[in-house]
Coordinates of C-alpha atoms in Angstrom, one line a residue:
X1 CA 34.8 -61.9 25.0
X2 CA 33.9 -60.1 22.1
X3 CA 30.3 -59.3 21.9
X4 CA 28.2 -62.2 20.3
X5 CA 25.0 -62.2 18.6
X6 CA 22.0 -64.2 19.4
X7 CA 20.8 -64.0 15.9
X8 CA 22.0 -65.0 12.5
X9 CA 25.7 -64.2 12.7
X10 CA 28.9 -64.4 14.7
X11 CA 31.8 -62.0 14.6
X12 CA 35.0 -63.5 13.3
X13 CA 37.0 -63.2 16.3
X14 CA 36.1 -64.0 19.9
X15 CA 34.8 -66.6 22.2
X16 CA 31.0 -67.1 22.4
X17 CA 28.8 -69.1 24.8
X18 CA 26.1 -71.3 23.1
X19 CA 22.6 -70.3 24.3
X20 CA 23.8 -66.9 25.6
X21 CA 25.8 -65.3 22.8
X22 CA 25.0 -67.5 19.7
X23 CA 22.3 -69.9 18.6
X24 CA 23.1 -73.4 17.7
X25 CA 23.0 -74.5 14.1
X26 CA 25.1 -74.6 10.9
X27 CA 27.2 -71.5 10.4
X28 CA 29.3 -70.4 7.2
X29 CA 32.2 -68.1 6.9
X30 CA 33.2 -67.0 3.3
X31 CA 36.8 -65.8 4.2
X32 CA 38.3 -68.2 6.7
X33 CA 41.6 -69.1 5.2
X34 CA 44.3 -69.6 7.6
X35 CA 42.1 -69.0 10.6
X36 CA 40.8 -71.5 13.1
X37 CA 37.8 -72.4 15.3
X38 CA 37.2 -74.6 18.5
X39 CA 33.9 -76.0 19.6
X40 CA 33.9 -76.5 23.3
X41 CA 31.7 -79.6 23.7
X42 CA 30.9 -82.0 26.4
X43 CA 30.1 -81.1 30.0
X44 CA 31.2 -77.5 30.8
X45 CA 33.1 -77.5 27.5
X46 CA 35.7 -80.2 28.7
X47 CA 35.8 -82.0 25.1
X48 CA 37.1 -79.3 22.6
X49 CA 37.0 -80.1 18.9
X50 CA 38.7 -77.6 16.7
X51 CA 40.2 -77.1 13.1
X52 CA 43.4 -75.5 12.1
X53 CA 44.4 -74.2 9.7
X54 CA 41.2 -73.6 7.7
X55 CA 41.3 -73.8 3.9
X56 CA 41.2 -70.7 1.7
X57 CA 37.6 -69.5 0.8
X58 CA 34.6 -70.4 2.5
X59 CA 34.0 -73.1 5.4
X60 CA 31.2 -74.2 7.7
X61 CA 30.7 -75.5 11.1
X62 CA 27.9 -77.1 13.0
X63 CA 27.7 -75.6 16.5
X64 CA 25.6 -78.3 18.5
X65 CA 22.8 -77.4 21.0
X66 CA 24.9 -79.2 23.7
X67 CA 28.2 -77.2 23.0
X68 CA 29.3 -74.9 25.8
X69 CA 31.1 -72.3 23.7
X70 CA 32.4 -71.6 20.2
X71 CA 35.9 -69.8 19.9
X72 CA 36.8 -68.4 16.3
X73 CA 39.7 -66.6 14.8
X74 CA 38.7 -65.6 11.2
X75 CA 38.8 -62.7 8.8
X76 CA 35.0 -62.5 8.4
X77 CA 31.7 -63.0 10.1
X78 CA 29.8 -66.3 10.3
X79 CA 26.5 -66.4 9.1
X80 CA 23.8 -68.9 10.3
X81 CA 22.6 -70.9 7.3
X82 CA 20.5 -73.6 8.8
X83 CA 18.9 -74.4 12.3
X84 CA 20.2 -77.2 14.4
X85 CA 19.6 -80.7 13.1
X86 CA 16.6 -82.4 14.4
X87 CA 16.4 -85.8 16.3
X88 CA 15.1 -87.4 13.1
X89 CA 18.5 -87.7 11.5
X90 CA 19.4 -90.4 14.0
X91 CA 20.6 -88.6 17.0
X92 CA 18.8 -88.5 20.4
X93 CA 17.4 -85.2 21.5
X94 CA 19.3 -83.1 23.8
X95 CA 18.6 -79.7 25.1
X96 CA 20.8 -76.7 24.8
X97 CA 22.0 -74.4 27.8
X98 CA 19.6 -71.7 28.6
X99 CA 20.3 -68.3 29.8
X100 CA 18.6 -65.1 31.4
X101 CA 17.8 -63.1 28.2
X102 CA 19.1 -60.1 30.0
X103 CA 22.5 -61.6 30.8
X104 CA 24.0 -61.2 27.3
X105 CA 23.5 -57.2 27.3
X106 CA 24.6 -57.1 30.9
X107 CA 28.0 -58.8 29.9
X108 CA 28.4 -56.8 26.7
X109 CA 28.1 -53.7 28.8
X110 CA 30.6 -54.8 31.3
X111 CA 33.0 -55.8 28.5
X112 CA 32.5 -52.5 26.8
X113 CA 33.3 -50.3 29.8
X114 CA 36.8 -52.0 29.9
X115 CA 37.6 -51.9 26.3
X116 CA 39.2 -48.3 26.3
X117 CA 41.5 -49.5 29.2
X118 CA 43.0 -52.2 27.0
X119 CA 44.7 -49.7 24.8
X120 CA 46.8 -48.5 27.9
X121 CA 48.9 -51.6 27.4
X122 CA 50.2 -50.8 23.7
X123 CA 50.5 -47.2 24.5
X124 CA 52.6 -47.9 27.6
X125 CA 55.0 -50.0 25.5
X126 CA 55.3 -47.3 22.8
X127 CA 55.8 -44.7 25.5
X128 CA 58.8 -46.7 26.9
X129 CA 60.2 -46.7 23.5
X130 CA 59.9 -43.1 22.9
X131 CA 61.7 -42.6 26.5
X132 CA 64.5 -44.9 25.9
X133 CA 65.2 -44.1 22.2
X134 CA 67.5 -41.1 23.0
X135 CA 69.5 -43.7 25.2
X136 CA 69.1 -46.9 23.4
X137 CA 69.0 -45.9 19.7
X138 CA 66.5 -46.3 17.0
X139 CA 66.5 -50.1 16.9
X140 CA 65.1 -50.0 20.5
X141 CA 62.2 -47.8 19.3
X142 CA 61.5 -50.0 16.2
X143 CA 61.4 -53.1 18.4
X144 CA 59.1 -51.7 21.0
X145 CA 56.9 -50.3 18.2
X146 CA 56.6 -53.8 16.7
X147 CA 55.8 -55.1 20.3
X148 CA 53.2 -52.6 20.7
X149 CA 51.5 -53.5 17.5
X150 CA 51.6 -57.0 18.6
X151 CA 50.1 -56.2 21.9
X152 CA 47.4 -54.0 20.3
X153 CA 46.3 -56.9 18.2
X154 CA 46.2 -59.7 20.7
X155 CA 45.7 -57.9 24.1
X156 CA 42.0 -56.7 23.6
X157 CA 40.6 -60.0 22.0
X158 CA 42.3 -62.2 24.9
X159 CA 41.6 -59.8 27.8
X160 CA 38.0 -59.2 26.8
X161 CA 37.5 -63.0 26.5
X162 CA 38.8 -63.5 29.9
X163 CA 37.0 -60.6 31.3
X164 CA 33.7 -61.8 29.9
X165 CA 34.3 -65.4 31.1
X166 CA 35.0 -64.3 34.7
X167 CA 31.9 -62.1 34.8
X168 CA 29.9 -65.0 33.5
X169 CA 31.3 -67.3 36.3
X170 CA 30.1 -64.8 39.0
X171 CA 26.6 -64.9 37.3
X172 CA 26.5 -68.7 37.4
X173 CA 22.8 -68.7 38.7
X174 CA 21.8 -66.8 35.5
X175 CA 22.1 -69.7 33.2
X176 CA 21.5 -73.4 33.2
X177 CA 23.2 -76.3 31.5
X178 CA 21.7 -79.8 30.4
X179 CA 23.4 -81.4 33.4
X180 CA 20.9 -79.7 35.7
X181 CA 17.9 -81.4 34.5
X182 CA 17.0 -84.9 34.9
X183 CA 15.4 -87.2 32.5
X184 CA 11.8 -85.7 32.6
X185 CA 13.0 -82.3 32.9
X186 CA 15.3 -82.6 29.8
X187 CA 12.5 -84.1 27.9
X188 CA 10.1 -81.2 28.5
X189 CA 13.0 -78.7 27.9
X190 CA 13.6 -80.2 24.5
X191 CA 10.0 -79.6 23.7
X192 CA 10.1 -76.1 24.6
X193 CA 13.3 -75.6 22.7
X194 CA 11.7 -77.3 19.6
X195 CA 8.6 -75.1 19.8
X196 CA 10.8 -71.9 20.3
X197 CA 13.2 -72.8 17.3
X198 CA 10.1 -73.6 15.1
X199 CA 8.5 -70.1 15.7
X200 CA 12.0 -68.3 15.4
X201 CA 12.8 -70.1 12.3
X202 CA 9.5 -69.8 10.6
X203 CA 9.3 -67.8 7.3
X204 CA 6.2 -65.7 8.7
X205 CA 8.3 -64.7 11.7
X206 CA 11.4 -63.9 9.8
X207 CA 9.4 -61.6 7.6
X208 CA 7.7 -60.1 10.4
X209 CA 4.2 -61.3 9.7
X210 CA 3.5 -62.4 13.3
X211 CA 3.6 -58.7 14.5
X212 CA 1.2 -59.2 17.3
X213 CA 3.9 -60.9 19.2
X214 CA 7.4 -59.7 19.9
X215 CA 9.2 -63.0 19.5
X216 CA 12.5 -61.6 19.7
X217 CA 11.7 -60.8 23.3
X218 CA 8.9 -63.0 24.2
X219 CA 10.3 -66.5 23.3
X220 CA 13.7 -66.2 25.0
X221 CA 11.9 -65.0 28.3
X222 CA 9.4 -67.9 27.9
X223 CA 12.1 -70.5 27.4
X224 CA 14.2 -69.2 30.6
X225 CA 11.3 -68.9 32.8
X226 CA 10.1 -72.6 31.9
X227 CA 13.8 -73.7 32.2
X228 CA 14.1 -72.5 35.7
X229 CA 11.0 -74.4 36.9
X230 CA 12.1 -77.6 35.0
X231 CA 15.6 -77.2 36.8
X232 CA 13.8 -76.8 40.3
X233 CA 11.6 -79.8 39.9
X234 CA 14.6 -81.8 38.5
X235 CA 16.4 -80.9 41.8
X236 CA 13.4 -81.8 43.9
X237 CA 12.9 -85.3 42.2
X238 CA 16.7 -86.0 42.8
X239 CA 16.2 -85.2 46.5
X240 CA 13.0 -87.4 46.8
X241 CA 14.8 -90.2 45.0
X242 CA 17.9 -90.0 47.4
X243 CA 15.4 -89.8 50.6
X244 CA 13.6 -93.0 49.4
X245 CA 17.0 -94.9 48.7
X246 CA 18.6 -93.8 51.9
X247 CA 15.7 -94.7 54.2
X248 CA 13.2 -97.2 52.5
X249 CA 10.8 -97.1 55.3
X250 CA 6.9 -96.9 55.2
X251 CA 7.1 -93.7 57.3
X252 CA 9.6 -91.9 54.7
X253 CA 7.4 -93.2 51.8
X254 CA 4.3 -91.6 53.6
X255 CA 6.0 -88.4 54.1
X256 CA 7.2 -88.1 50.6
X257 CA 3.9 -88.9 49.0
X258 CA 2.2 -85.3 49.5
X259 CA 5.4 -83.7 48.4
X260 CA 5.1 -85.8 45.1
X261 CA 1.7 -84.7 44.7
X262 CA 2.5 -81.2 45.0
X263 CA 5.5 -81.7 42.4
X264 CA 3.1 -83.4 40.0
X265 CA 0.7 -80.5 40.1
X266 CA 3.7 -78.2 39.3
X267 CA 4.7 -80.5 36.4
X268 CA 1.2 -80.3 35.1
X269 CA 1.2 -76.5 35.1
X270 CA 4.2 -76.1 33.3
X271 CA 3.3 -78.8 30.8
X272 CA 0.3 -76.7 30.0
X273 CA 2.6 -73.8 29.4
X274 CA 4.8 -75.8 27.0
X275 CA 1.6 -77.0 25.1
X276 CA 0.7 -73.4 24.7
X277 CA 4.2 -72.8 22.9
X278 CA 3.7 -76.1 20.9
X279 CA 0.3 -74.7 19.6
X280 CA 1.9 -71.4 18.7
X281 CA 4.7 -73.3 16.7
X282 CA 2.2 -75.5 15.0
X283 CA 0.1 -72.4 13.9
X284 CA 3.4 -70.9 12.6
X285 CA 4.2 -73.9 10.7
X286 CA 0.6 -73.9 9.2
X287 CA 1.1 -70.2 8.3
X288 CA 4.3 -71.1 6.5
X289 CA 2.6 -73.6 4.4
X290 CA -0.1 -71.1 3.5
X291 CA 2.6 -68.5 2.6
X292 CA 4.5 -70.9 0.5
X293 CA 1.4 -71.6 -1.5
X294 CA 0.6 -68.1 -1.8
X295 CA 4.0 -67.4 -3.2
X296 CA 3.4 -70.2 -5.6
X297 CA 0.2 -68.9 -6.6
X298 CA 1.6 -65.3 -7.2
X299 CA 4.1 -67.0 -9.5
X300 CA 1.4 -68.7 -11.4
X301 CA -0.7 -65.6 -11.5
X302 CA 2.3 -63.8 -13.3
X303 CA 2.0 -66.3 -16.1
X304 CA -1.9 -66.0 -16.1
X305 CA -1.9 -63.8 -19.1
X306 CA -0.3 -66.4 -21.3
X307 CA -3.0 -69.0 -20.5
X308 CA -5.7 -66.1 -21.0
X309 CA -4.3 -65.6 -24.6
X310 CA -4.2 -69.4 -25.3
X311 CA -7.9 -69.7 -24.2
X312 CA -8.9 -66.7 -26.1
X313 CA -7.2 -68.2 -29.3
X314 CA -8.4 -71.5 -29.1
X315 CA -12.0 -71.6 -27.5
X316 CA -15.2 -69.2 -27.2
X317 CA -15.2 -66.5 -24.5
X318 CA -18.0 -68.3 -22.7
X319 CA -15.6 -71.3 -22.2
X320 CA -12.7 -69.2 -21.2
X321 CA -14.2 -67.0 -18.7
X322 CA -15.1 -69.8 -16.1
X323 CA -11.6 -71.2 -16.4
X324 CA -10.2 -67.6 -15.7
X325 CA -12.6 -67.1 -12.8
X326 CA -11.7 -70.3 -11.1
X327 CA -8.2 -69.2 -10.9
X328 CA -9.0 -65.9 -9.3
X329 CA -11.3 -67.6 -6.8
X330 CA -8.3 -69.9 -6.0
X331 CA -6.2 -66.9 -5.2
X332 CA -8.8 -65.2 -3.3
X333 CA -9.3 -68.4 -1.1
X334 CA -5.7 -68.8 -0.6
X335 CA -5.2 -65.2 0.6
X336 CA -8.1 -65.6 3.0
X337 CA -6.3 -69.0 4.5
X338 CA -3.2 -67.2 4.8
X339 CA -4.7 -64.3 6.7
X340 CA -6.7 -66.8 8.9
X341 CA -3.6 -68.9 9.8
X342 CA -1.6 -65.9 10.6
X343 CA -4.4 -64.7 12.7
X344 CA -4.5 -68.2 14.5
X345 CA -0.8 -68.1 15.1
X346 CA -0.7 -64.5 16.5
X347 CA -3.8 -65.7 18.8
X348 CA -1.9 -68.6 19.9
X349 CA 1.2 -66.4 20.6
X350 CA -1.1 -64.2 22.8
X351 CA -2.2 -67.3 24.8
X352 CA 1.3 -67.5 26.2
X353 CA 1.3 -66.3 29.9
X354 CA 3.0 -63.0 30.3
X355 CA 6.8 -63.2 31.4
X356 CA 7.3 -62.7 35.1

């Protein structure tokens, strides 16, 4: 599998796992003519949805949070132009798969170590052509040369995709799919991912204004560690429900009661961690609002000289000065507000428990 990017772009050729290689959202490719893509939707990717051939020029695709993988064969990169749609658009919220943040780099290293070996196939074909050409003639060499080109173009992509898929299967314990969470676990995971996405997609984070927290490292680690806990809680809740159904006896209920109490304590603890993430996301949103207002004020300040000239031409200086001073005071107040909200956002990020 070609190396993916858990950021804002996807290479044009390869197969990429959602939540491991690529982030869900809307992507655009400016040169997709004649290419194709497939979204592997449904449990385990068992419900593929694709488009072929793609029209000339630009095209867009919506990679859903619940998709398993995305396969693409186009002539240019895909770039992420919008985050996933929110539940407010009429759809129920569903969590996306979650992976150990170290998994992608590990898979990339394994695939990269195999990449030079893939060129042995076309070189072997070409070598056979050179050996056989004295006996079979130039047409034999031309034919095998064309075959070598086809093998060189096709083998690396397909072989690396298969290699990465096999290595991922061997590391099945390093990622979680939505099917591994029960109802309460999914609901909490949706809250986690909404908070993570809100911080990642905030303008202050994109511009590096939340420099007190390394969100590119911290947020994926927080999401993974919380997801691990939620998956274990889901597993234990299912087991408790099965025991209660199989043996609906007072003795069994009495034995389950302390186990449920311990599980409740665990749920309360992880919920507090999720609430800390949500506070961080809310502070990032507030900082975004202040930043937007600050940018608007800068735009207005650039035009302030026109208003100064107008006031100077139409009223006495003692009337113009207060108006000008009010504009300056508003600008200073907004700058202070922006700084305070950035500081609060960074403080909320610092409240997150350190990754294990």
